[in-house]
Amino acid sequence: MNQPIAFTLKPTSAPAVAVDSPPKMSARGVDVFYGEKQALFDVDIDIHRNRVTALIGPSGCGKSTFIRCLNRMNDVIADARVRGSITLDGQDIHDPGLDVVSLRARVGMVFQKPNPFPKSVYENVAYGPRIHGLAASRGELDDIVRASLERAGLWGEVAERLNEPGTSLSGGQQQRLCIARAIAVDPEVILMDEPCSALDPIATARIEELIDELRLNFAIVIVTHSMQQAARVSQHTAFFHLGKLVEQGPTEQIFTSPRDERTQGYVTGRFG
Amino acid sequence: MTIADHIVKSFDEELNRLHQTIVQMGGLAEAQLQGAIDALVRRDAGLAAEIVRADHRIDELELEVSQRAIRVLALRQPMALDLRSVVAALKISSDIERIGDYAANVAKRAAVLAQSPPIKTVGGIQRMSRLAQQLIKDVLDAYVAADAQKADAAWRRDEEIDEMYGSLFRELLTYMMEDPRNIGPSTHLLFVAKNIERIGDHATNIAETIHFLVHGRPIDAARPKGDTTNLAVAAAPSAEPGAGA
């Protein structure tokens, strides 16, 4: 506690967001219907590499619906209909010629509650690369598993426990295991739907640190209910309200001087 | 600006207390300046001493603002307008604290001036001070009403004070040249005028902060700069001997 306060100046490792480069993903005029009910209205947003995009808004505002559009997770909901265009590297993700399984390998997802497979730590990570045929040999698979766990910041904690069930890990470890599982198939975009809502603050901080590191290699989209978390981890923030994307912009601007009154009201805790 | 209440009511209460403390501070600073000028005009050393002693109350309120602001930052993690209002409170309180210091310094000099023969420039200082007080009052009103237009208008008016300072400067200089015995009291009055001019600057700082508080971006235009002859005149005497020869 009595340490002197000292600052060390070190260059930040994270690259600047190359906004000039074409967006990794691009959504234009996206409407989503669940049966008769329209859940999203005319959403336009670009998702860039090396950038964390946070989607915020009150419950039921459509942010989770939107993130699920990005890897066609809404396909599995029987009466869900998606209209408008969503592209990945310029290619329409609804193109009939595009294989949805390979889309989900390129656009990985981490969910709210850690959901490891009821298998060993090793198998949790190895599963994806194996079904996508990414490893030619057991040795290669071992390397992928190790590299993924290292990138997820989990290797040190599970190196001796690879054969234990994934579910035996702590909640924070399980979530990092799920992140390792998502990155094992070498995706380009990682979608995170409230990845920390079931975790304690320390485990949350680890995940946030991890998100910041993952930004070096991926485009990240995160849905979060914690505005502080959005402020901490993201560079771009989009505010959804009643199915509409109300305002988006640099995170700093959204949290210091939002332009729309609804955004102001939400981020200052006046409605939601 | 009509802003809905927070869902958490105690948050509103904390912000209100913060704003009220600022307003209280501002009122005190305004009164301190008024008192210091009264002491100067009435040559009342007793009142001057009272004003000097009362300055600590403004300092205490500044401390209270800091503590309240830190508390809100730590416990509420304010965002957007709320965040700006807490930062604005911190900035405005330090401007008001400086205004209080300048007022106390005017009072100190008033006590000294009460011992020396009267100088008629005091009338000009009184007028200048009235402008400064009006400016403080206007920016405080603008703060209470979160009225950026009013703050902007006050911000532009500081020019008048700068101009008055320039003319007082020239006037006092002539007194000093007329009679070296005037140099002591004139110098004190010059400092008094400078203090009031600085008070005007702090009031414009507050106006800028209010603009930022309301709009979320700084005032973009450059502030009109008043009379700069006091700088030109200051250089003149050293050049004169060579030129006059």
XYZ file of C-alpha atoms in Angstrom:
517
model
C 0.000 0.000 0.000
C 2.868 2.339 0.740
C 4.503 2.057 -2.627
C 5.421 5.362 -4.180
C 3.317 6.253 -7.142
C 5.460 5.860 -10.215
C 4.729 5.984 -13.876
C 6.573 4.121 -16.544
C 6.110 5.325 -20.050
C 5.808 2.507 -22.472
C 4.486 2.523 -25.963
C 1.035 1.022 -26.214
C 1.071 -2.260 -28.023
C -2.348 -1.939 -29.622
C -2.314 -0.661 -33.175
C -4.365 2.355 -34.032
C -7.680 1.503 -35.582
C -7.233 1.593 -39.307
C -10.621 3.057 -40.117
C -9.524 3.885 -43.637
C -9.201 0.210 -44.417
C -12.410 -1.418 -45.640
C -14.597 -2.709 -42.833
C -14.356 -6.385 -41.927
C -18.100 -6.610 -41.697
C -20.707 -4.231 -42.888
C -24.428 -4.136 -42.119
C -26.792 -2.029 -44.190
C -30.501 -1.577 -43.706
C -30.814 -4.628 -41.478
C -34.354 -5.416 -40.311
C -35.136 -8.450 -38.189
C -38.588 -9.885 -37.559
C -39.599 -12.523 -35.061
C -42.846 -13.640 -36.656
C -44.948 -10.492 -37.005
C -42.934 -8.492 -34.535
C -40.123 -6.342 -35.913
C -37.138 -6.469 -33.547
C -34.608 -4.422 -35.530
C -35.142 -1.458 -37.812
C -32.781 -0.404 -40.564
C -29.449 -0.918 -38.810
C -26.285 0.373 -40.509
C -22.903 -0.290 -38.919
C -19.356 -1.203 -39.907
C -17.227 -3.631 -37.926
C -13.507 -3.032 -38.230
C -10.484 -5.181 -37.561
C -8.292 -4.168 -34.594
C -11.284 -2.531 -33.061
C -13.685 -3.508 -30.286
C -17.216 -2.433 -31.124
C -19.525 -2.309 -28.130
C -23.277 -2.596 -28.513
C -25.150 -1.080 -25.589
C -28.776 -0.408 -24.791
C -31.552 -1.423 -22.432
C -32.889 -4.987 -22.366
C -34.915 -5.798 -25.433
C -33.365 -3.022 -27.506
C -32.172 -5.446 -30.176
C -28.442 -5.494 -29.509
C -28.308 -9.254 -28.952
C -30.576 -9.781 -31.939
C -28.172 -7.755 -34.018
C -24.998 -9.504 -32.866
C -26.667 -12.825 -33.662
C -27.239 -11.637 -37.233
C -23.527 -11.326 -37.772
C -22.936 -15.077 -37.810
C -26.482 -16.052 -38.742
C -27.319 -17.412 -35.327
C -30.872 -16.170 -35.938
C -31.201 -18.912 -38.572
C -31.782 -21.385 -35.785
C -34.833 -19.455 -34.543
C -37.779 -20.812 -36.514
C -39.766 -17.645 -37.224
C -36.872 -15.176 -37.391
C -36.476 -13.265 -40.644
C -33.520 -11.049 -41.529
C -33.711 -8.401 -44.233
C -31.016 -6.072 -45.526
C -27.386 -6.734 -46.288
C -24.623 -8.018 -44.074
C -21.232 -8.564 -45.649
C -18.009 -10.166 -44.498
C -15.038 -8.888 -46.494
C -17.551 -7.623 -49.023
C -19.286 -10.961 -49.450
C -22.948 -11.266 -48.500
C -23.218 -13.681 -45.581
C -26.672 -14.717 -46.770
C -25.264 -15.759 -50.134
C -26.684 -19.270 -50.785
C -23.207 -20.325 -51.929
C -21.761 -19.502 -48.546
C -21.508 -22.354 -46.063
C -22.942 -21.245 -42.740
C -20.632 -23.574 -40.793
C -17.568 -21.976 -42.309
C -19.141 -18.543 -41.714
C -19.380 -19.373 -38.017
C -15.776 -20.496 -38.041
C -14.791 -17.119 -39.449
C -17.164 -15.258 -37.141
C -16.840 -16.955 -33.762
C -19.026 -16.393 -30.760
C -18.686 -16.364 -26.982
C -21.853 -16.435 -24.925
C -23.101 -14.952 -21.709
C -22.729 -18.038 -19.585
C -19.581 -20.075 -20.052
C -20.750 -23.172 -21.901
C -17.842 -25.577 -22.224
C -18.628 -28.941 -23.784
C -18.918 -31.745 -21.225
C -15.509 -32.897 -22.324
C -11.916 -32.385 -21.266
C -10.231 -28.991 -21.407
C -8.176 -30.288 -24.324
C -11.173 -31.589 -26.254
C -13.066 -28.340 -25.789
C -10.387 -26.492 -27.702
C -9.503 -29.305 -30.118
C -13.086 -29.854 -31.243
C -13.329 -26.950 -33.673
C -9.983 -27.370 -35.425
C -10.711 -31.084 -35.740
C -14.128 -30.735 -37.402
C -12.845 -27.967 -39.666
C -9.828 -30.102 -40.580
C -7.331 -27.495 -39.488
C -4.807 -29.966 -38.074
C -3.099 -32.660 -40.100
C -1.691 -34.543 -37.149
C -2.055 -34.981 -33.419
C 1.091 -32.880 -32.983
C -0.407 -30.011 -34.962
C -3.617 -30.252 -32.973
C -1.607 -30.134 -29.739
C 0.066 -26.987 -30.997
C -3.243 -25.329 -31.859
C -4.714 -26.238 -28.474
C -1.705 -24.873 -26.655
C -1.522 -21.694 -28.748
C -5.237 -21.025 -28.317
C -5.081 -21.534 -24.563
C -2.059 -19.253 -24.403
C -3.817 -16.547 -26.392
C -6.802 -16.880 -24.094
C -4.478 -16.388 -21.129
C -5.414 -19.759 -19.713
C -2.476 -22.001 -20.544
C -0.581 -21.358 -17.306
C -3.605 -22.379 -15.280
C -4.638 -25.501 -17.209
C -1.393 -26.886 -18.666
C -1.456 -29.652 -16.038
C -5.226 -30.135 -16.225
C -5.829 -30.702 -19.927
C -7.603 -33.977 -19.329
C -9.885 -32.730 -16.597
C -13.435 -31.825 -17.594
C -13.838 -28.231 -18.837
C -16.716 -27.855 -16.414
C -14.363 -28.404 -13.460
C -12.720 -25.014 -14.045
C -13.846 -21.835 -12.297
C -16.383 -19.601 -14.035
C -13.753 -17.144 -15.254
C -11.533 -19.977 -16.462
C -14.469 -21.593 -18.236
C -15.191 -18.339 -20.061
C -11.562 -18.058 -21.135
C -11.783 -21.705 -22.214
C -14.755 -20.747 -24.393
C -12.703 -17.890 -25.840
C -9.831 -20.327 -26.507
C -12.357 -22.603 -28.212
C -13.581 -19.706 -30.338
C -10.115 -18.627 -31.433
C -8.861 -22.176 -32.040
C -10.524 -22.184 -35.474
C -8.682 -18.969 -36.333
C -11.682 -16.716 -36.819
C -11.597 -13.161 -38.164
C -14.388 -11.747 -36.056
C -15.266 -12.629 -32.474
C -18.758 -11.885 -31.209
C -19.210 -11.728 -27.462
C -22.684 -11.592 -25.983
C -22.270 -10.300 -22.433
C -19.182 -12.431 -21.850
C -18.633 -11.199 -18.297
C -22.116 -10.993 -16.865
C -21.704 -14.269 -14.979
C -18.201 -13.477 -13.707
C -16.782 -11.766 -10.635
C -14.851 -8.487 -11.041
C -11.396 -10.083 -11.082
C -12.367 -12.682 -13.686
C -14.065 -9.836 -15.583
C -10.859 -7.791 -15.533
C -8.952 -10.799 -16.947
C -11.441 -11.143 -19.781
C -11.301 -7.410 -20.497
C -7.511 -7.534 -20.621
C -7.809 -10.505 -22.941
C -10.253 -8.643 -25.208
C -7.751 -5.825 -25.479
C -5.048 -8.294 -26.551
C -7.327 -10.132 -28.972
C -8.052 -6.824 -30.661
C -4.547 -7.031 -32.159
C -5.666 -9.885 -34.386
C -9.415 -9.816 -34.635
C -12.432 -7.641 -35.106
C -14.428 -7.856 -31.886
C -18.060 -7.080 -31.253
C -19.266 -7.135 -27.672
C -22.741 -6.783 -26.251
C -22.634 -5.575 -22.703
C -25.011 -4.306 -20.073
C -22.180 -2.690 -18.207
C -21.572 0.758 -19.613
C -18.339 0.961 -17.697
C -17.244 -2.193 -19.450
C -18.163 -0.779 -22.851
C -16.235 2.356 -21.953
C -13.214 0.358 -20.804
C -12.853 -2.161 -23.594
C -14.260 -0.664 -26.764
C -13.107 1.921 -29.265
C -16.454 2.233 -31.011
C -19.829 2.197 -29.318
C -23.299 1.815 -30.768
C -26.391 2.571 -28.723
C -29.563 0.638 -29.524
C -33.010 1.599 -28.357
C -36.356 0.007 -29.265
C -34.782 -1.884 -32.144
C -33.082 1.121 -33.681
C -29.430 2.007 -33.739
C -29.812 5.463 -32.216
C -26.246 6.654 -32.182
C -22.783 5.297 -32.827
C -19.357 6.840 -32.636
C -15.999 6.760 -30.904
C -16.525 5.341 -27.416
C -15.078 8.422 -25.801
C -17.573 10.658 -27.528
C -20.549 8.446 -26.673
C -19.642 8.521 -22.989
C -18.566 12.154 -22.675
C -20.798 14.043 -25.075
C -23.399 11.911 -26.817
C -25.408 13.814 -29.409
C -28.739 12.099 -29.004
C -30.849 12.750 -25.929
C -31.791 9.091 -25.668
C -28.113 8.107 -25.548
C -27.508 10.782 -22.946
C -30.416 9.509 -20.876
C -29.229 5.926 -21.061
C -25.525 6.393 -20.356
C -26.242 8.709 -17.427
C -28.734 6.300 -15.882
C -31.892 8.295 -16.481
C -33.858 5.617 -18.291
C -33.308 2.094 -19.475
C -31.995 22.131 -20.702
C -34.661 19.927 -19.239
C -33.156 16.732 -17.984
C -35.050 13.878 -16.414
C -34.107 12.703 -12.952
C -31.832 9.743 -12.451
C -33.357 6.394 -11.716
C -31.240 6.408 -8.560
C -32.525 9.473 -6.705
C -29.625 9.782 -4.278
C -27.400 10.395 -7.312
C -29.471 13.492 -8.151
C -29.223 14.614 -4.551
C -25.445 14.306 -4.597
C -25.162 16.270 -7.834
C -27.516 18.925 -6.475
C -25.463 19.305 -3.323
C -22.386 19.714 -5.490
C -24.071 22.426 -7.550
C -25.392 24.182 -4.466
C -21.948 24.270 -2.910
C -20.598 25.898 -6.075
C -23.365 28.474 -6.062
C -22.728 29.195 -2.389
C -19.014 29.611 -3.119
C -19.751 31.942 -5.998
C -22.080 34.082 -3.899
C -19.400 34.343 -1.220
C -16.717 35.342 -3.718
C -18.994 37.984 -5.179
C -19.655 39.377 -1.679
C -15.947 39.277 -0.852
C -15.113 41.366 -3.896
C -17.912 43.801 -3.045
C -16.616 44.054 0.543
C -13.020 44.569 -0.556
C -14.021 47.397 -2.902
C -16.223 48.970 -0.187
C -13.240 48.859 2.159
C -11.140 50.492 -0.539
C -13.627 53.254 -1.309
C -14.541 53.939 2.322
C -10.890 53.641 3.431
C -12.087 51.195 6.067
C -9.147 49.115 7.347
C -11.404 47.229 9.774
C -13.690 45.999 6.994
C -10.629 45.141 4.900
C -9.284 42.944 7.699
C -12.662 41.219 7.967
C -12.644 40.433 4.244
C -9.137 38.994 4.455
C -10.167 36.782 7.356
C -13.310 35.556 5.593
C -11.393 34.183 2.594
C -10.857 30.855 4.359
C -14.588 30.133 4.060
C -14.253 30.015 0.277
C -11.225 27.744 0.619
C -13.227 25.427 2.848
C -16.044 25.271 0.339
C -13.575 24.477 -2.427
C -12.342 21.555 -0.378
C -15.937 20.473 0.129
C -16.559 20.597 -3.632
C -13.457 18.463 -4.259
C -14.554 15.915 -1.705
C -18.092 15.743 -3.042
C -16.841 15.501 -6.622
C -14.407 12.704 -5.791
C -17.156 10.891 -3.950
C -19.512 11.091 -6.933
C -16.748 9.971 -9.317
C -15.861 7.019 -7.108
C -19.339 5.863 -6.192
C -21.444 6.752 -9.239
C -19.062 6.620 -12.190
C -20.934 9.457 -13.879
C -21.163 9.544 -17.646
C -21.793 12.152 -20.342
C -23.563 15.252 -18.964
C -23.116 14.029 -15.382
C -19.417 13.463 -15.911
C -19.054 16.896 -17.459
C -20.952 18.475 -14.594
C -18.642 16.906 -11.996
C -15.534 17.959 -13.910
C -17.065 21.414 -14.391
C -17.735 21.687 -10.646
C -14.073 20.952 -9.942
C -12.882 23.520 -12.458
C -15.374 26.204 -11.496
C -14.656 25.805 -7.795
C -10.963 26.358 -8.388
C -11.732 29.473 -10.473
C -13.976 30.807 -7.695
C -11.320 30.034 -5.118
C -8.878 32.162 -7.134
C -11.446 34.939 -7.388
C -11.679 34.835 -3.589
C -7.895 35.067 -3.306
C -7.817 38.126 -5.554
C -10.629 39.754 -3.577
C -8.688 39.121 -0.351
C -5.606 40.659 -1.944
C -7.643 43.733 -2.910
C -8.743 43.969 0.735
C -5.139 43.718 1.961
C -4.149 46.579 -0.304
C -7.244 48.541 0.757
C -5.963 48.323 4.347
C -2.604 49.762 3.270
C -4.215 52.437 1.083
C -6.405 53.550 3.991
C -3.210 54.839 5.612
C -2.114 56.974 2.618
C -3.637 60.070 0.981
C -6.682 59.357 -1.212
C -6.293 58.932 -4.981
C -9.168 59.743 -7.297
C -8.576 56.684 -9.530
C -10.482 54.733 -6.901
C -13.692 55.729 -8.687
C -12.512 54.039 -11.874
C -11.602 50.922 -9.918
C -15.050 50.870 -8.424
C -16.618 50.933 -11.879
C -14.287 48.208 -13.078
C -15.158 46.097 -10.063
C -18.874 46.539 -10.721
C -18.331 45.072 -14.182
C -16.399 42.169 -12.707
C -19.093 41.539 -10.098
C -21.782 41.614 -12.751
C -19.735 39.152 -14.768
C -19.422 36.796 -11.791
C -23.134 37.123 -11.135
C -23.992 36.404 -14.757
C -21.791 33.335 -15.030
C -23.222 32.001 -11.769
C -26.751 32.573 -13.067
C -25.730 30.858 -16.290
C -24.365 27.968 -14.217
C -27.564 27.593 -12.188
C -29.710 27.671 -15.331
C -27.181 25.661 -17.410
C -27.618 28.502 -19.900
C -24.737 28.375 -22.361
C -25.987 31.418 -24.281
C -25.830 33.544 -21.188
C -22.377 32.156 -20.411
C -21.215 32.944 -23.951
C -22.515 36.508 -23.658
C -20.670 36.978 -20.358
C -17.564 35.465 -21.919
C -17.531 38.162 -24.592
C -18.033 40.949 -22.064
C -14.696 40.418 -20.312
C -13.235 42.613 -23.029
C -14.730 45.685 -21.333
C -12.873 44.897 -18.128
C -9.629 44.456 -20.026
C -10.171 47.839 -21.661
C -10.876 49.526 -18.339
C -7.741 47.989 -16.943
C -5.770 49.485 -19.834
C -7.129 52.951 -19.212
C -6.620 52.720 -15.432
C -3.070 51.645 -16.082
C -2.402 54.744 -18.166
C -4.106 56.990 -15.626
C -2.099 55.617 -12.700
C 1.093 55.970 -14.685
C 0.475 59.687 -15.135
C -0.101 60.104 -11.388
C 3.178 58.407 -10.686
C 4.970 60.672 -13.152
C 3.317 63.757 -11.681
C 4.497 63.131 -8.169
C 6.810 60.367 -6.944
C 4.904 60.316 -3.638
C 1.999 58.808 -5.569
C 4.088 55.851 -6.641
C 3.387 53.753 -3.523
C -0.414 54.108 -3.443
C -0.660 54.096 -7.254
C 1.221 50.822 -7.401
C -1.173 49.325 -4.885
C -4.110 50.550 -6.947
C -2.507 49.177 -10.077
C -2.317 45.768 -8.407
C -5.911 46.145 -7.295
C -6.906 46.863 -10.900
C -4.837 43.910 -12.082
C -6.517 41.675 -9.507
C -9.939 42.711 -10.767
C -8.817 42.135 -14.330
C -7.708 38.618 -13.314
C -11.054 38.081 -11.579
C -12.662 38.857 -14.939
C -10.441 36.244 -16.562
C -11.522 33.630 -14.038
C -15.153 34.548 -14.652
C -14.597 33.957 -18.378
C -12.960 30.620 -17.538
C -16.147 29.725 -15.721
C -18.170 30.828 -18.748
C -16.043 28.543 -20.936
C -16.570 25.667 -18.529
C -20.336 26.235 -18.633
C -20.263 26.195 -22.422
C -18.428 22.865 -22.297
C -20.768 21.564 -19.624
C -23.828 22.263 -21.744
C -22.546 21.469 -25.230
C -19.841 18.896 -24.585
C -17.336 20.805 -26.670
C -15.231 23.890 -26.013
C -16.109 27.383 -27.217
C -14.398 27.495 -30.596
C -14.055 31.207 -31.311
C -11.026 33.049 -29.958
C -11.968 35.309 -27.079
C -11.946 38.994 -28.036
C -8.838 40.530 -26.525
C -9.172 43.988 -25.099
C -6.791 46.891 -24.933
C -3.119 45.949 -25.047
C -1.696 49.448 -24.673
C -0.640 48.684 -21.105
C 1.949 46.367 -22.623
C 3.040 48.933 -25.203
C 3.243 51.756 -22.654
C 5.252 49.607 -20.280
C 8.017 49.401 -22.869
C 7.969 53.092 -23.759
C 9.921 54.761 -20.882
C 13.107 52.756 -21.514
C 13.071 53.838 -25.163
C 12.421 57.476 -24.327
C 15.860 58.720 -23.155
C 17.484 57.750 -26.449
C 14.595 59.127 -28.522
C 14.344 62.399 -26.557
C 18.053 63.278 -26.837
